[in-house]
Amino acid sequence: MKATAVAPSNIAFIKYWGKKVEKLRIPSNGSVSVNLSNLLTTTTVEFSPKLKKDIIFYNKKIVGEGRTHKRVIAHLNRIRNLAKINYKAKTITQTNFPDSVGLASSASGYAALTVAASNAAGLKLSEKDLTILARVASGSACRSIPDGFVEWLEGNSHESSYALSIFPPDYWKLTIVVVVVGREKKQVSSTQGHRVVKESPFFKSRLKNIKKKITDVKKFIKEKNFAKFGHLVEREALELHALTLTSNPPIIYWQPETVRLMNLIQIWKQEGLEIYFSIDAGPNLFLFSKENDTNDLLKKLRDNKFNDFILNKPASGARLIKNDLS
Ligand code: DP6
């Protein structure tokens, strides 16, 4: 009873921030994202009658009791209940990027865990059901299961809040450069951020406009209208941070280098380089450029001492692989 899955991280164009039903992670609004080819988590899960307790390895270290331990075991329990088994599990997880710094490690991590553990347990779930299951572990993880450009439908119940692919990965040849400006672990988790946002005086007005934003971003992707797409994505990222800054208590995710790069991007745009940024709940930036402009962008980053970056293109979602981790 063993299986291994690999899952990408994803960056949301329209963000998930705020929950209608906290326990089930039913979001306050729908969201739209793209999977990232080079931010990957691989997880092997084995259920075995020989194990006396669940053992969790993360990047070669045993995860001791605490928040992550509890969250992984809660997810294994969901899967054991569905499969009607009670064997303990050994999970081995390996990532190729830093965790807890706003690079959506929980999205790729829980997507990989969901696909590996459900297959190891013998469940044969549809893609839709996998997204529903992953969503309960970490909301954004549901968007790392389908391929390419993905929409998470808000829904109003456990069954109706799920994710689906809206365009395949090769539909639009964008480059997404993740610029890592801070590798320290963030102090406030996204889960906590989702709670306190309801205190922001701007939260209600955000929700009033969100449906139009979702319709627009899908239209701009469909038309491959990079200027309109980028403008909307940047405004949405800034709106997320307007919300975190005005939450109670407020959360400041940016570092000085985040702001330096945001300002440089505006200058580079005026110089004719068409790039746009997004930021999640952390200090790091996700830059979008057309394929032809990628080399110019990388040169500008290096010239300005931003040397820690990861190049991505739109990618497939979570999938099973044959090579188990040991
Ligand atoms: C800012 O999915 O990490 O990245 O459901 O509590 O695990 P939980 O939250 P999480 O929130 C991600 C928020 C975001 C925006 C987004 O990815 O849409």
XYZ file of C-alpha atoms and ligand atoms in Angstrom:
344
model
C 0.000 0.000 0.000
C 2.494 2.521 -1.253
C 2.326 5.378 -3.781
C 4.326 8.453 -4.761
C 3.088 11.712 -6.231
C 4.637 14.950 -7.375
C 2.712 18.230 -7.249
C 3.544 21.804 -8.282
C 3.050 24.947 -6.312
C 0.715 27.504 -7.847
C 0.449 31.278 -7.957
C -3.003 32.829 -7.820
C -3.905 35.629 -10.233
C -7.096 36.187 -8.245
C -6.428 35.316 -4.615
C -8.111 33.128 -2.042
C -8.142 35.216 1.125
C -10.898 34.646 3.689
C -13.062 31.599 4.352
C -16.831 31.143 4.512
C -16.510 27.851 6.411
C -13.204 27.593 8.222
C -13.200 23.887 9.044
C -13.961 22.776 5.478
C -11.883 25.581 3.951
C -14.763 26.831 1.823
C -13.441 30.167 0.566
C -15.152 33.550 0.703
C -14.554 33.826 -3.053
C -13.409 31.834 -6.073
C -9.823 32.114 -7.319
C -7.748 31.535 -10.463
C -4.117 30.370 -10.637
C -1.412 28.714 -12.689
C 0.799 25.782 -11.706
C 4.554 26.390 -11.508
C 6.900 23.956 -13.259
C 9.844 24.361 -10.924
C 8.397 24.565 -7.412
C 7.678 20.926 -6.733
C 6.891 18.629 -3.829
C 7.300 14.861 -4.060
C 5.652 12.630 -1.450
C 5.705 8.887 -0.883
C 3.056 7.415 1.417
C 3.013 3.859 2.669
C 0.242 2.415 4.828
C 1.403 -0.703 6.635
C 0.137 -3.026 9.383
C 3.733 -3.148 10.641
C 3.767 0.517 11.677
C 2.847 1.361 15.287
C 2.379 5.100 14.645
C 2.392 7.590 11.784
C 5.887 8.777 10.850
C 6.367 11.944 8.835
C 9.637 12.898 7.137
C 9.997 16.377 5.599
C 13.171 17.164 3.670
C 14.999 14.321 5.399
C 13.992 15.338 8.952
C 11.362 13.741 11.166
C 8.480 16.123 11.849
C 7.919 16.244 15.607
C 4.614 16.926 17.323
C 3.235 20.375 16.519
C 1.022 22.167 14.011
C 2.304 20.500 10.819
C 2.304 17.046 12.422
C -1.328 17.493 13.520
C -2.385 18.794 10.123
C -0.777 15.915 8.187
C -2.239 13.305 10.532
C -5.697 14.891 10.269
C -5.397 14.514 6.487
C -4.209 10.907 6.719
C -7.216 10.236 8.989
C -9.613 11.675 6.391
C -8.120 9.338 3.800
C -8.138 6.315 6.158
C -11.827 7.002 6.895
C -12.708 7.176 3.204
C -10.755 3.981 2.448
C -12.014 2.260 5.620
C -8.514 1.234 6.701
C -6.726 1.867 9.966
C -3.089 1.140 9.129
C -0.563 3.714 10.239
C 1.462 5.489 7.557
C 4.991 6.542 6.751
C 5.166 9.681 4.616
C 8.382 10.950 3.045
C 8.313 14.415 1.497
C 10.943 16.248 -0.476
C 10.634 19.811 -1.814
C 12.932 21.708 -4.146
C 12.159 25.168 -2.673
C 11.978 26.875 0.759
C 8.784 26.404 2.813
C 6.711 28.936 4.799
C 7.982 31.975 2.901
C 4.943 32.665 0.714
C 5.864 30.222 -2.061
C 2.710 28.138 -1.513
C 4.533 25.152 -0.052
C 1.284 24.035 1.573
C -0.423 24.026 -1.837
C 2.070 21.679 -3.454
C 2.637 19.719 -0.234
C -0.994 18.889 0.462
C -1.723 18.245 -3.223
C 1.121 15.685 -3.342
C 0.030 14.152 -0.019
C -3.594 13.869 -1.191
C -2.734 12.097 -4.451
C -0.075 9.814 -2.925
C -2.043 8.868 0.208
C -5.383 8.304 -1.527
C -3.726 6.001 -4.075
C -1.706 4.184 -1.422
C -4.976 3.618 0.464
C -6.527 2.061 -2.643
C -9.038 4.846 -3.307
C -9.901 5.571 -6.946
C -10.959 9.204 -6.818
C -11.842 11.447 -9.759
C -9.802 14.621 -10.281
C -12.728 16.649 -8.941
C -12.928 14.553 -5.764
C -9.153 14.816 -5.289
C -9.439 18.623 -5.422
C -12.238 18.527 -2.829
C -10.154 16.322 -0.555
C -6.989 18.430 -0.968
C -8.984 21.627 -0.305
C -9.855 20.527 3.223
C -6.135 20.111 4.031
C -5.087 23.478 2.549
C -7.376 25.563 0.381
C -4.856 26.498 -2.305
C -3.788 22.826 -2.611
C -6.955 22.091 -4.608
C -5.605 24.299 -7.398
C -2.358 22.257 -7.639
C -4.207 19.118 -8.775
C -5.666 19.986 -12.234
C -3.342 20.950 -15.117
C -2.177 24.378 -16.204
C -4.431 27.359 -15.577
C -6.937 26.478 -12.871
C -10.128 27.906 -11.396
C -11.326 27.050 -7.901
C -15.088 27.460 -7.786
C -16.124 29.043 -4.504
C -19.186 26.829 -4.020
C -21.356 26.799 -0.925
C -20.922 23.232 0.311
C -18.213 20.590 0.613
C -19.177 19.049 -2.744
C -19.553 22.276 -4.722
C -16.212 23.903 -3.812
C -13.677 22.331 -6.177
C -11.021 23.157 -8.772
C -10.804 22.475 -12.496
C -8.426 23.187 -15.352
C -9.542 26.107 -17.540
C -6.580 26.084 -19.981
C -3.796 23.514 -20.463
C -0.209 24.440 -19.483
C 0.941 25.080 -23.061
C -2.018 27.368 -23.851
C 0.006 30.487 -23.065
C 3.798 30.535 -23.050
C 4.406 32.792 -20.074
C 7.527 32.851 -17.945
C 7.021 33.126 -14.209
C 10.161 34.130 -12.326
C 9.965 33.641 -8.580
C 12.328 36.105 -6.928
C 13.253 34.975 -3.432
C 14.009 38.075 -1.367
C 13.591 36.454 2.043
C 14.068 32.914 3.238
C 13.086 33.460 6.879
C 9.926 31.646 7.925
C 6.927 33.964 8.020
C 5.560 34.924 11.418
C 1.861 34.805 10.589
C 0.538 31.758 8.743
C -1.923 32.088 5.847
C -4.444 30.179 7.959
C -4.298 32.965 10.563
C -4.367 35.633 7.828
C -7.644 34.197 6.477
C -9.188 34.637 9.942
C -8.222 38.203 10.660
C -9.032 39.614 7.199
C -12.724 39.809 8.082
C -11.817 42.772 10.311
C -10.508 44.759 7.356
C -12.943 47.543 6.418
C -12.160 46.779 2.753
C -13.070 43.083 2.823
C -16.756 43.608 1.967
C -16.041 45.856 -0.996
C -13.469 43.360 -2.278
C -16.094 40.618 -2.298
C -18.518 42.877 -4.211
C -16.052 43.205 -7.107
C -14.495 39.764 -7.113
C -16.831 38.009 -9.586
C -16.047 40.570 -12.289
C -12.324 40.167 -11.609
C -12.598 36.392 -12.090
C -14.550 36.810 -15.340
C -12.033 39.385 -16.570
C -8.902 37.393 -15.771
C -10.297 34.325 -17.585
C -11.127 36.513 -20.608
C -7.642 38.076 -20.670
C -5.997 34.634 -20.455
C -8.255 33.333 -23.227
C -7.389 36.311 -25.455
C -3.722 36.171 -24.346
C -3.995 39.895 -23.633
C -0.819 40.264 -21.589
C -1.184 43.985 -20.808
C -4.713 43.691 -19.414
C -3.916 40.408 -17.670
C -0.778 41.791 -16.009
C -2.434 45.003 -14.911
C -5.268 43.093 -13.242
C -2.932 40.560 -11.597
C -0.756 43.315 -10.123
C -3.731 45.247 -8.763
C -5.103 42.063 -7.214
C -1.790 41.329 -5.463
C -1.700 44.863 -4.077
C -5.322 44.481 -2.949
C -4.382 41.320 -1.014
C -1.715 43.291 0.818
C -4.067 46.243 1.380
C -6.260 43.680 3.149
C -3.458 42.172 5.247
C -2.262 45.657 6.276
C -5.769 46.604 7.399
C -6.603 43.310 9.122
C -6.887 43.226 12.891
C -4.172 42.620 13.985
C -2.438 43.864 10.812
C 0.026 41.656 8.965
C 3.011 43.079 7.086
C 4.387 40.426 4.742
C 6.749 42.682 2.761
C 10.458 43.171 3.377
C 12.481 46.210 2.205
C 13.695 44.168 -0.801
C 10.067 43.428 -1.781
C 9.356 47.140 -2.089
C 12.683 47.861 -3.850
C 11.816 45.319 -6.536
C 8.216 46.529 -6.909
C 9.530 50.039 -7.562
C 12.178 48.806 -10.008
C 9.502 46.921 -11.937
C 7.613 50.176 -12.529
C 10.839 51.751 -13.858
C 11.610 48.756 -16.104
C 8.076 48.987 -17.495
C 8.613 52.636 -18.400
C 11.835 51.566 -20.136
C 9.750 49.213 -22.305
C 10.110 45.830 -20.580
C 6.615 44.377 -20.213
C 6.535 42.607 -16.853
C 4.041 42.349 -14.021
C 4.250 41.004 -10.494
C 2.210 39.122 -7.959
C 2.936 38.416 -4.289
C 1.347 35.879 -1.955
C 1.374 35.860 1.847
C 5.120 36.428 2.077
C 7.894 38.775 0.914
C 8.758 37.063 -2.392
C 7.686 38.215 -5.842
C 6.326 36.260 -8.793
C 7.163 38.066 -12.045
C 5.297 37.407 -15.276
C 6.923 38.035 -18.642
C 6.508 36.882 -22.208
C 9.003 34.187 -23.231
C 10.912 36.581 -25.541
C 11.516 39.051 -22.716
C 12.793 36.553 -20.154
C 16.509 37.074 -20.832
C 16.183 40.868 -20.539
C 14.321 40.423 -17.273
C 16.945 38.067 -15.822
C 19.722 40.489 -16.778
C 17.951 43.358 -15.037
C 17.430 41.210 -11.930
C 21.108 40.258 -11.781
C 22.250 43.851 -12.472
C 20.220 44.910 -9.436
C 21.542 42.154 -7.153
C 18.467 39.935 -7.198
C 20.339 36.673 -7.758
C 18.082 34.228 -5.930
C 15.358 33.350 -8.408
C 13.559 30.307 -9.809
C 12.400 30.181 -13.429
C 9.007 28.580 -14.131
C 6.530 28.009 -16.898
C 2.873 26.929 -16.650
C 2.827 23.284 -15.585
C 0.756 20.140 -15.228
C -0.944 19.412 -11.928
C -0.292 16.664 -9.390
C 0.456 13.189 -10.749
C 1.572 9.768 -9.615
C 5.162 8.776 -10.369
C 6.922 5.419 -10.213
C 10.057 6.308 -8.225
C 9.348 6.027 -4.505
C 11.341 8.160 -2.051
C 13.232 6.307 0.643
C -2.144 34.259 -0.229
O -4.130 27.835 1.034
O -2.186 28.600 2.429
O -1.518 32.179 -1.180
O -6.373 27.035 3.391
O -5.455 27.991 5.478
O -4.062 26.409 4.118
P -5.129 27.480 4.104
O -4.513 28.734 3.336
P -3.609 28.760 2.045
O -3.834 30.266 1.569
C -3.211 30.760 0.430
C -3.417 32.211 0.313
C -2.633 32.923 -0.777
C -3.521 33.233 -1.963
C -3.857 32.092 -2.889
O -3.038 31.169 -3.072
O -4.941 32.146 -3.485
